[in-house]
Coordinates of C-alpha atoms and ligand atoms in Angstrom, one line a residue:
M230 CA 124.1 148.2 67.2
V231 CA 122.4 148.7 63.9
S232 CA 123.2 151.8 62.0
T233 CA 119.8 152.3 60.3
V234 CA 117.9 152.6 63.7
P235 CA 117.6 156.2 64.9
T236 CA 118.5 157.3 68.4
F237 CA 115.6 158.2 70.7
T238 CA 115.2 160.8 73.4
V239 CA 112.4 161.9 75.7
S240 CA 112.1 165.6 75.8
N241 CA 109.6 168.5 75.4
A242 CA 112.2 170.5 73.3
T243 CA 111.8 169.7 69.6
A244 CA 115.3 171.1 68.8
K245 CA 116.1 170.7 65.1
A246 CA 113.1 168.6 64.2
T247 CA 111.8 169.3 60.7
A248 CA 108.7 167.2 61.1
T249 CA 106.3 166.5 63.9
A250 CA 103.9 163.5 64.2
H251 CA 100.9 163.2 66.4
G252 CA 98.3 160.5 66.9
M253 CA 94.7 160.7 65.8
T254 CA 91.8 158.5 66.6
V255 CA 88.8 158.0 64.4
E256 CA 86.8 160.0 66.9
Q257 CA 89.2 162.9 67.0
L258 CA 89.2 163.0 63.2
A259 CA 85.4 163.2 63.1
K260 CA 85.6 166.3 65.3
D261 CA 88.3 168.0 63.3
S262 CA 86.5 170.1 60.7
S263 CA 89.6 171.9 59.5
L264 CA 91.2 168.6 58.5
A265 CA 88.0 167.0 57.1
T266 CA 88.4 168.0 53.4
Q267 CA 92.1 167.2 53.2
A268 CA 91.5 163.9 55.0
S269 CA 88.8 162.8 52.7
Q270 CA 90.7 163.9 49.6
N271 CA 93.6 161.7 50.7
G272 CA 91.6 158.7 51.8
F273 CA 92.7 159.3 55.4
E274 CA 90.3 157.8 57.9
A275 CA 92.6 157.6 60.9
K276 CA 92.9 153.8 60.5
V277 CA 95.8 152.3 62.4
G278 CA 99.0 153.0 60.6
Q279 CA 97.5 155.5 58.1
T280 CA 99.3 158.8 57.8
L281 CA 98.3 162.2 56.5
S282 CA 101.1 164.7 55.9
T283 CA 100.8 168.5 55.5
T284 CA 103.6 171.0 54.9
G285 CA 103.4 174.5 56.4
I286 CA 104.7 177.6 54.7
D287 CA 107.8 177.4 56.9
G288 CA 108.5 174.0 55.2
K289 CA 107.8 172.1 58.4
V290 CA 105.9 168.9 58.0
T291 CA 103.1 167.8 60.3
V292 CA 101.9 164.2 60.1
A293 CA 98.7 162.8 61.6
V294 CA 99.1 159.1 62.4
G295 CA 96.0 157.0 62.6
L296 CA 95.3 155.2 65.9
G297 CA 92.0 153.7 64.8
Q298 CA 89.0 153.6 67.2
Q299 CA 89.8 155.0 70.6
D300 CA 88.4 152.1 72.6
K301 CA 90.7 149.7 70.7
V302 CA 93.9 151.5 71.3
E303 CA 96.5 149.3 72.9
A304 CA 100.3 149.0 73.0
N305 CA 100.4 147.3 69.6
T306 CA 98.4 150.1 68.1
V307 CA 101.0 152.5 69.2
R308 CA 103.8 150.3 67.9
L309 CA 102.1 150.2 64.5
A310 CA 101.4 153.9 64.5
A311 CA 105.0 154.7 65.4
A312 CA 106.2 152.3 62.7
A313 CA 104.0 154.2 60.1
M314 CA 105.4 157.5 61.4
A315 CA 109.0 156.3 61.0
R316 CA 108.3 155.0 57.5
S317 CA 106.5 158.2 56.3
L318 CA 109.2 160.5 57.7
K319 CA 112.2 158.5 56.7
F320 CA 113.7 161.3 54.7
H321 CA 113.9 163.6 57.7
K322 CA 117.0 163.5 59.9
E323 CA 115.3 164.5 63.1
I324 CA 111.6 164.3 64.0
A325 CA 109.5 165.0 67.0
T326 CA 106.3 163.1 68.1
S327 CA 103.6 163.5 70.7
L328 CA 102.4 159.9 70.1
A329 CA 103.3 158.7 73.6
T330 CA 101.5 161.5 75.4
D331 CA 98.6 161.4 73.0
V332 CA 97.8 157.8 74.1
S333 CA 98.9 157.9 77.7
D334 CA 96.5 158.7 80.5
S335 CA 96.9 162.5 80.5
L336 CA 95.0 163.4 77.3
D337 CA 91.3 163.5 76.4
I338 CA 91.1 159.9 75.1
K339 CA 92.1 158.6 78.5
D340 CA 88.9 156.6 79.2
A341 CA 89.8 154.5 76.2
V342 CA 93.4 154.0 76.7
R343 CA 94.9 151.7 79.2
L344 CA 98.5 152.7 78.6
D345 CA 100.7 154.6 81.0
I346 CA 103.4 156.9 79.8
K347 CA 106.1 154.3 80.4
D348 CA 104.4 151.7 78.2
A349 CA 103.5 154.3 75.6
V350 CA 107.0 155.6 75.2
C351 CA 108.3 152.1 75.1
A352 CA 105.8 151.2 72.4
V353 CA 106.8 154.3 70.3
V354 CA 110.4 153.4 70.5
E355 CA 109.8 149.7 69.6
G356 CA 107.5 150.5 66.7
A357 CA 109.7 153.2 65.1
G358 CA 113.0 151.4 65.9
M359 CA 112.0 148.0 64.6
A360 CA 110.5 149.6 61.4
S361 CA 113.7 151.5 60.7
Y362 CA 115.9 148.3 60.7
Q363 CA 117.7 147.2 57.6
F364 CA 120.4 144.5 57.3
T365 CA 123.3 146.6 56.0
S366 CA 126.2 144.2 56.3
Y367 CA 126.4 143.6 52.6
T368 CA 124.9 146.7 51.0
K369 CA 125.5 150.5 51.2
A370 CA 121.9 151.3 50.3
K371 CA 120.3 152.9 53.3
P372 CA 116.5 152.8 53.6
T373 CA 116.2 155.7 56.0
N374 CA 117.8 159.0 56.8
L375 CA 116.2 159.2 60.2
K376 CA 118.8 159.8 62.9
K377 CA 116.9 161.1 65.8
V378 CA 113.4 160.7 67.2
I379 CA 112.3 163.1 70.0
I380 CA 109.4 161.7 72.0
A381 CA 107.4 164.4 73.8
G382 CA 107.3 163.5 77.5
S383 CA 109.1 163.9 80.8
G384 CA 109.7 162.3 84.1
A385 CA 111.1 159.0 85.4
A386 CA 108.4 156.8 84.0
A387 CA 108.9 158.1 80.5
K388 CA 112.7 157.7 80.8
S389 CA 112.3 154.1 82.0
G390 CA 110.0 153.4 79.0
L391 CA 112.6 154.9 76.8
S392 CA 115.4 152.7 78.0
L393 CA 113.3 149.5 77.9
G394 CA 112.2 150.4 74.4
V395 CA 115.8 151.0 73.2
T396 CA 117.0 147.6 74.7
S397 CA 114.0 145.9 73.1
V398 CA 114.8 147.3 69.7
N399 CA 118.5 146.5 70.1
A400 CA 117.6 142.9 71.0
V401 CA 115.2 142.5 68.0
C402 CA 117.9 144.0 65.7
L403 CA 120.5 141.6 67.1
A404 CA 118.2 138.6 66.3
R405 CA 117.4 140.0 62.9
D406 CA 121.1 140.4 62.1
L407 CA 121.8 136.8 63.2
V408 CA 118.9 135.5 61.1
N409 CA 119.8 137.6 58.0
E410 CA 123.5 136.6 58.1
P411 CA 124.1 133.8 55.5
G412 CA 124.6 130.3 56.6
G413 CA 128.0 130.3 55.1
S414 CA 129.2 133.0 57.4
L415 CA 127.0 132.5 60.5
T416 CA 128.5 129.1 61.4
P417 CA 128.2 127.8 64.9
T418 CA 131.6 129.3 65.9
E419 CA 130.5 132.7 64.5
F420 CA 127.2 132.5 66.5
V421 CA 129.3 131.8 69.6
K422 CA 131.4 134.9 69.0
R423 CA 128.3 137.0 68.9
A424 CA 126.8 135.2 71.9
R425 CA 130.0 135.9 73.9
S426 CA 129.8 139.6 73.0
V427 CA 126.1 139.8 74.1
A428 CA 126.9 138.0 77.4
R429 CA 129.9 140.3 78.0
S430 CA 128.0 143.5 77.5
A431 CA 125.0 142.2 79.5
G432 CA 127.2 141.0 82.3
L433 CA 125.9 137.4 82.0
K434 CA 127.8 134.1 82.5
I435 CA 128.3 132.1 79.3
T436 CA 129.4 128.5 78.9
V437 CA 130.4 127.1 75.5
W438 CA 130.8 123.3 74.8
D439 CA 132.8 122.2 71.8
G440 CA 132.4 119.0 69.8
K441 CA 134.4 116.9 72.2
K442 CA 132.5 118.1 75.2
I443 CA 129.1 117.6 73.4
E444 CA 130.2 114.0 72.8
A445 CA 131.3 113.5 76.4
E446 CA 128.0 114.9 77.5
K447 CA 126.3 112.2 75.4
M448 CA 124.4 114.6 73.2
G449 CA 123.7 112.0 70.5
G450 CA 121.2 114.1 68.6
I451 CA 123.5 117.1 68.1
M452 CA 126.3 114.7 67.1
A453 CA 124.1 112.9 64.6
V454 CA 123.0 116.1 62.9
N455 CA 126.5 117.5 62.9
Q456 CA 128.1 114.4 61.5
G457 CA 127.8 115.5 57.8
S458 CA 129.3 118.9 58.4
T459 CA 132.8 120.4 58.3
H460 CA 131.8 123.0 60.8
P461 CA 131.9 121.6 64.4
A462 CA 128.8 121.9 66.6
R463 CA 128.7 124.1 69.7
F464 CA 126.4 124.1 72.7
V465 CA 126.0 127.4 74.4
M466 CA 124.5 128.2 77.8
I467 CA 123.9 131.7 79.3
N468 CA 122.8 132.3 82.8
Y469 CA 120.9 135.2 84.3
V470 CA 120.8 135.2 88.1
P471 CA 118.9 138.0 90.0
T472 CA 121.0 140.1 92.4
G473 CA 120.2 140.4 96.1
K474 CA 120.0 137.9 98.9
A475 CA 116.4 136.8 98.3
K476 CA 116.1 133.4 96.6
P477 CA 114.9 133.8 93.0
K478 CA 111.1 133.4 92.7
A479 CA 111.6 130.8 90.0
S480 CA 114.0 129.3 87.6
I481 CA 113.3 129.2 83.9
G482 CA 115.0 127.3 81.1
L483 CA 114.8 128.8 77.5
V484 CA 115.8 126.5 74.7
G485 CA 116.3 127.7 71.1
K486 CA 116.9 125.7 67.9
G487 CA 120.2 126.8 66.4
V488 CA 120.5 125.1 62.9
T489 CA 122.7 127.6 61.2
F490 CA 121.8 126.2 57.8
D491 CA 119.4 123.4 57.0
S492 CA 120.0 121.6 53.7
G493 CA 117.8 118.8 54.8
G494 CA 120.8 116.4 55.0
L495 CA 120.5 113.3 52.8
S496 CA 116.7 113.7 52.9
I497 CA 117.7 116.8 50.9
K498 CA 115.4 119.8 50.4
S499 CA 114.5 121.2 47.0
G500 CA 116.4 124.2 45.8
Q501 CA 113.4 126.3 46.5
G502 CA 113.0 124.8 50.0
M503 CA 116.6 125.5 50.9
M504 CA 116.6 129.2 49.8
S505 CA 115.5 130.5 53.2
M506 CA 117.2 127.9 55.4
K507 CA 119.7 130.3 56.9
I508 CA 116.8 131.3 59.2
D509 CA 116.8 127.9 60.9
M510 CA 118.7 129.3 63.9
S511 CA 116.0 131.8 64.7
G512 CA 115.0 130.0 67.9
A513 CA 118.5 130.3 69.3
A514 CA 118.7 133.9 68.1
A515 CA 115.4 134.7 69.9
V516 CA 116.6 133.1 73.1
L517 CA 120.0 134.9 73.0
A518 CA 118.4 138.3 72.2
S519 CA 115.8 137.9 74.9
M520 CA 118.6 137.5 77.5
M521 CA 119.7 141.0 76.6
I522 CA 116.3 142.4 77.6
I523 CA 116.0 140.1 80.6
A524 CA 119.4 141.4 81.9
E525 CA 118.2 145.0 81.6
Q526 CA 114.7 144.3 83.2
A527 CA 116.4 142.4 86.0
P528 CA 113.4 140.2 87.1
K529 CA 113.5 138.2 90.3
V530 CA 113.7 134.9 88.4
A531 CA 116.8 132.9 87.3
V532 CA 117.1 132.1 83.7
T533 CA 119.2 129.7 81.7
A534 CA 119.4 129.9 78.0
Y535 CA 120.3 126.7 76.0
M536 CA 121.4 127.0 72.4
P537 CA 122.4 123.8 70.5
L538 CA 124.2 125.0 67.3
T539 CA 125.0 123.1 64.1
D540 CA 124.3 123.1 60.4
N541 CA 122.6 120.2 58.7
M542 CA 124.9 119.2 55.8
I543 CA 125.8 116.2 53.6
N544 CA 129.4 115.4 53.4
G545 CA 130.4 111.7 53.0
D546 CA 129.9 111.0 56.7
A547 CA 126.4 112.5 57.0
F548 CA 123.9 110.6 59.1
R549 CA 121.6 108.4 57.0
P550 CA 117.9 107.6 57.0
G551 CA 117.7 104.4 59.1
D552 CA 120.5 105.4 61.4
V553 CA 119.8 105.1 65.2
F554 CA 121.4 107.4 67.9
T555 CA 121.0 107.6 71.6
A556 CA 119.9 111.0 73.0
R557 CA 121.2 112.5 76.2
N558 CA 118.3 111.1 78.2
G559 CA 119.1 107.5 77.1
K560 CA 116.2 107.2 74.6
T561 CA 117.1 105.7 71.2
V562 CA 115.9 107.4 68.0
E563 CA 115.5 105.9 64.5
V564 CA 116.2 108.7 62.0
L565 CA 113.9 108.2 59.0
N566 CA 114.2 111.7 57.7
T567 CA 117.4 113.7 58.2
D568 CA 115.4 116.9 57.5
A569 CA 113.5 116.5 60.8
E570 CA 116.8 117.5 62.4
G571 CA 115.7 120.4 64.7
R572 CA 113.9 118.0 67.1
L573 CA 117.0 115.9 67.4
I574 CA 119.2 118.7 68.6
L575 CA 116.4 120.0 70.8
A576 CA 116.0 116.5 72.3
D577 CA 119.5 116.8 73.9
A578 CA 119.0 120.4 74.9
L579 CA 115.6 119.6 76.5
S580 CA 117.1 116.6 78.3
L581 CA 119.8 118.7 79.8
A582 CA 117.3 121.5 80.7
S583 CA 115.2 118.8 82.4
E584 CA 118.1 117.9 84.7
A585 CA 118.4 121.5 86.0
K586 CA 115.1 121.3 87.9
H587 CA 113.6 124.5 86.3
D588 CA 110.1 125.6 87.3
A589 CA 109.4 125.9 83.6
I590 CA 111.0 125.1 80.3
V591 CA 110.1 126.9 77.1
D592 CA 111.6 126.0 73.7
I593 CA 111.3 128.0 70.5
A594 CA 112.1 126.7 67.0
T595 CA 111.6 127.0 63.3
L596 CA 110.6 123.4 63.6
T597 CA 108.0 122.6 60.9
G598 CA 106.5 124.0 57.8
S599 CA 103.4 122.3 59.0
V600 CA 102.7 124.8 61.7
T601 CA 102.6 127.5 59.1
A602 CA 100.2 125.5 56.9
A603 CA 97.9 125.6 59.9
L604 CA 98.4 129.1 61.3
G605 CA 100.0 131.1 58.4
P606 CA 103.2 133.1 58.7
K607 CA 102.2 135.5 61.5
I608 CA 101.0 133.2 64.3
S609 CA 103.2 130.8 66.2
G610 CA 101.9 127.5 67.4
V611 CA 102.3 126.7 71.1
M612 CA 102.2 123.2 72.4
T613 CA 102.3 122.6 76.1
N614 CA 101.3 120.1 78.8
D615 CA 100.5 122.9 81.3
D616 CA 97.5 125.3 81.2
D617 CA 99.1 127.9 83.5
L618 CA 102.2 128.0 81.4
F619 CA 100.1 128.6 78.3
A620 CA 98.3 131.4 80.1
R621 CA 101.6 133.1 80.9
I622 CA 102.7 132.8 77.2
N623 CA 99.4 134.0 76.0
A624 CA 99.6 137.1 78.3
A625 CA 103.1 137.8 77.0
S626 CA 101.6 137.5 73.5
D627 CA 99.0 140.2 74.4
N628 CA 101.6 142.4 75.9
T629 CA 104.0 142.2 72.9
G630 CA 101.7 141.8 70.0
E631 CA 103.5 138.6 69.0
K632 CA 100.6 136.3 68.1
V633 CA 100.4 132.7 69.3
W634 CA 97.7 130.0 69.1
R635 CA 97.6 126.9 71.2
L636 CA 97.8 123.5 69.4
P637 CA 97.3 120.1 71.1
L638 CA 99.7 117.4 72.0
P639 CA 97.3 114.5 71.2
E640 CA 98.2 111.3 73.0
E641 CA 96.5 109.2 70.4
Y642 CA 99.1 110.4 67.8
R643 CA 102.0 109.2 69.9
K644 CA 101.8 105.8 68.2
F645 CA 102.8 107.5 64.9
L646 CA 106.2 107.8 66.4
D647 CA 106.6 104.1 67.3
S648 CA 109.7 102.6 65.7
G649 CA 110.4 98.9 65.1
V650 CA 114.1 99.3 66.0
A651 CA 114.3 102.1 68.5
D652 CA 112.3 103.9 71.3
L653 CA 110.9 106.2 68.7
R654 CA 111.3 107.4 65.1
N655 CA 111.9 111.0 64.2
I656 CA 108.9 111.5 61.8
G657 CA 105.3 110.4 62.1
T658 CA 104.1 107.4 60.0
V659 CA 101.2 109.8 59.1
S660 CA 102.4 112.9 57.3
Q661 CA 99.5 115.2 58.4
G662 CA 99.6 117.1 61.6
G663 CA 103.4 117.4 61.4
A664 CA 103.7 120.2 63.9
L665 CA 101.9 118.0 66.5
T666 CA 104.0 114.9 66.0
A667 CA 107.1 117.2 66.2
G668 CA 105.7 118.5 69.5
L669 CA 105.0 115.0 70.7
F670 CA 108.5 113.9 69.8
L671 CA 110.0 116.8 71.9
S672 CA 107.8 115.9 74.9
E673 CA 109.7 112.6 75.1
F674 CA 112.8 114.5 76.2
V675 CA 111.2 116.7 78.9
S676 CA 110.7 115.6 82.4
G677 CA 109.9 117.1 85.8
A678 CA 108.8 120.6 84.7
P679 CA 106.0 122.3 83.0
W680 CA 107.1 122.7 79.4
A681 CA 105.9 124.7 76.3
H682 CA 107.1 124.4 72.8
I683 CA 106.8 127.4 70.4
D684 CA 107.0 126.5 66.7
V685 CA 107.4 129.8 64.8
G686 CA 107.6 128.0 61.4
V687 CA 108.1 130.4 58.5
G688 CA 107.3 133.4 60.8
A689 CA 111.0 133.8 61.4
M690 CA 111.2 135.5 58.0
A691 CA 109.0 138.1 56.3
D692 CA 108.7 138.3 52.5
S693 CA 108.1 142.1 52.7
S694 CA 108.2 145.0 55.1
E695 CA 104.9 145.8 56.9
G696 CA 104.2 147.6 60.1
Y697 CA 107.3 147.2 62.4
V698 CA 108.3 144.0 60.6
T699 CA 111.0 144.4 58.0
K700 CA 111.7 142.1 55.0
G701 CA 114.0 139.2 56.1
G702 CA 114.5 138.0 59.6
T703 CA 111.7 139.1 61.9
G704 CA 113.1 138.6 65.4
V705 CA 110.0 136.6 66.2
G706 CA 110.0 135.5 69.9
V707 CA 112.5 137.9 71.2
R708 CA 110.1 140.3 73.0
L709 CA 107.6 137.4 73.7
L710 CA 110.2 135.4 75.7
A711 CA 111.5 138.5 77.5
D712 CA 108.0 139.6 78.5
F713 CA 107.1 136.0 79.5
V714 CA 110.1 135.9 81.9
S715 CA 109.9 139.5 83.2
S716 CA 106.2 139.2 84.0
W717 CA 106.7 136.0 86.0
Ligands
LIG802 N1 113.7 123.9 59.4 C1 112.7 123.1 58.9 C2 111.2 123.7 59.1 C3 111.0 124.9 58.3 C4 110.7 124.9 57.0 C5 110.9 126.1 59.0 C6 110.4 126.0 56.3 C7 110.7 127.3 58.3 C8 110.4 127.2 56.9 C9 112.7 121.7 59.6 O1 114.0 121.3 59.9 C10 112.1 120.8 58.6 O2 112.8 120.5 57.6 N2 111.0 120.2 58.9 C11 110.3 119.3 58.1 C12 109.9 118.1 58.9 C13 109.5 116.9 58.1 C14 110.7 116.3 57.4 C15 108.9 115.9 59.0 C16 109.1 120.0 57.5 O3 108.5 120.8 58.1 O4 108.8 119.8 56.3
LIG803 MN1 114.9 120.3 58.4
LIG804 ZN1 115.4 122.7 60.3

């Protein structure tokens, strides 16, 4: 649990709150003549995430939070508004807000808003909670004084939105903590410790393979990448099985890249290029954290999480450009660039997941810089051989506000991966379209199930805080994967 995130309650009693925040659409502002002058003097137009603060003679603060145009209000608007609220009232210890009831179907903007109270409360908690996060393991500086947020509302639906929201925030914060932890301290064994604690508190079964077992299981890609490291690799699996006698509706495999630090190996990165490479386990963090939410939502589908964990280092025994290894599915790979390491550990994990006869396999990874060259830092690339699976991921993207865009797996590029000495090489002969050749590489290790690959690129880390994203690890993919599974 992260100390900078406030606690949330649903109640109509405002208790000790010294500030109150309410939502305001562009249309509502236009009607409000008493606010008009003050609003225009402060440049407040009720745009999404804008705030306008007034202090009464009793010292109590009231904040209007912009919701934008009423017919465009959706869950993500509420998340952004709640984030702006939390940021603007961060010096208050306890605040109250009507944001959830403002946008849920009871109020006068109801024709515009498709949110029910459960989703509205959940969105308020998510937005305010995620915006209040800071990585505090190595600093005493606290960005916020906010301890308690009282969300106006009542009833079972509001309570259930509250508990979903809190779990969602805790999961995103867990992933951010993992991503923000330096590569020197978040080794594979430390990741395993945290995974065990997540599994224990969520009541999920966890299996951990050590280096010997990884070798016995013929995971040649993980072994190749781990060869240059003093920290042994680990392979973690976590299972969620729905309770009850009915057979699960489906079985899903989630696979996350867990490179705890990527130096590039002998194909070494530049100093600049390495600076952020503690984030290279963001895929595994997203998969692990999403299992927390899945356990709470308890969908009627079975889920197995697969997390290959190693760093990519360069001691005297490091794998070399030109080396060939055999992956778990028997295919041989010529490694021409040791910095294209994520696909090598995913190859083994995807092969194993393919043996489990899942109805769908989804992997998530900080796989290429190339995907960010194409889509920028806030949109993840999705490559898949299955239109229905893409539709499900796209729906989860709409629900969570985590943006994705589909990229192709062009058959005519497969020849860029032809090797003279092995079944395939690990980088394309053509350097452009690197996200696509990476996706094509992975496709060689999947069989028998619809599969999608999510390349988050640089999106795992933010350079600055904005909306509900905070500087550093973003927790990208956590809510997306959980929603994808829970909506099945
Ligand atoms: N982890 C990196 C990709 C990456 C870079 C993610 C920057 C986020 C920010 C990955 O292992 C990598 O090094 N990819 C190379 C592949 C290339 C050698 C074919 C890349 O994208 O440059
Ligand atoms: Mn790399
Ligand atoms: Zn990497």
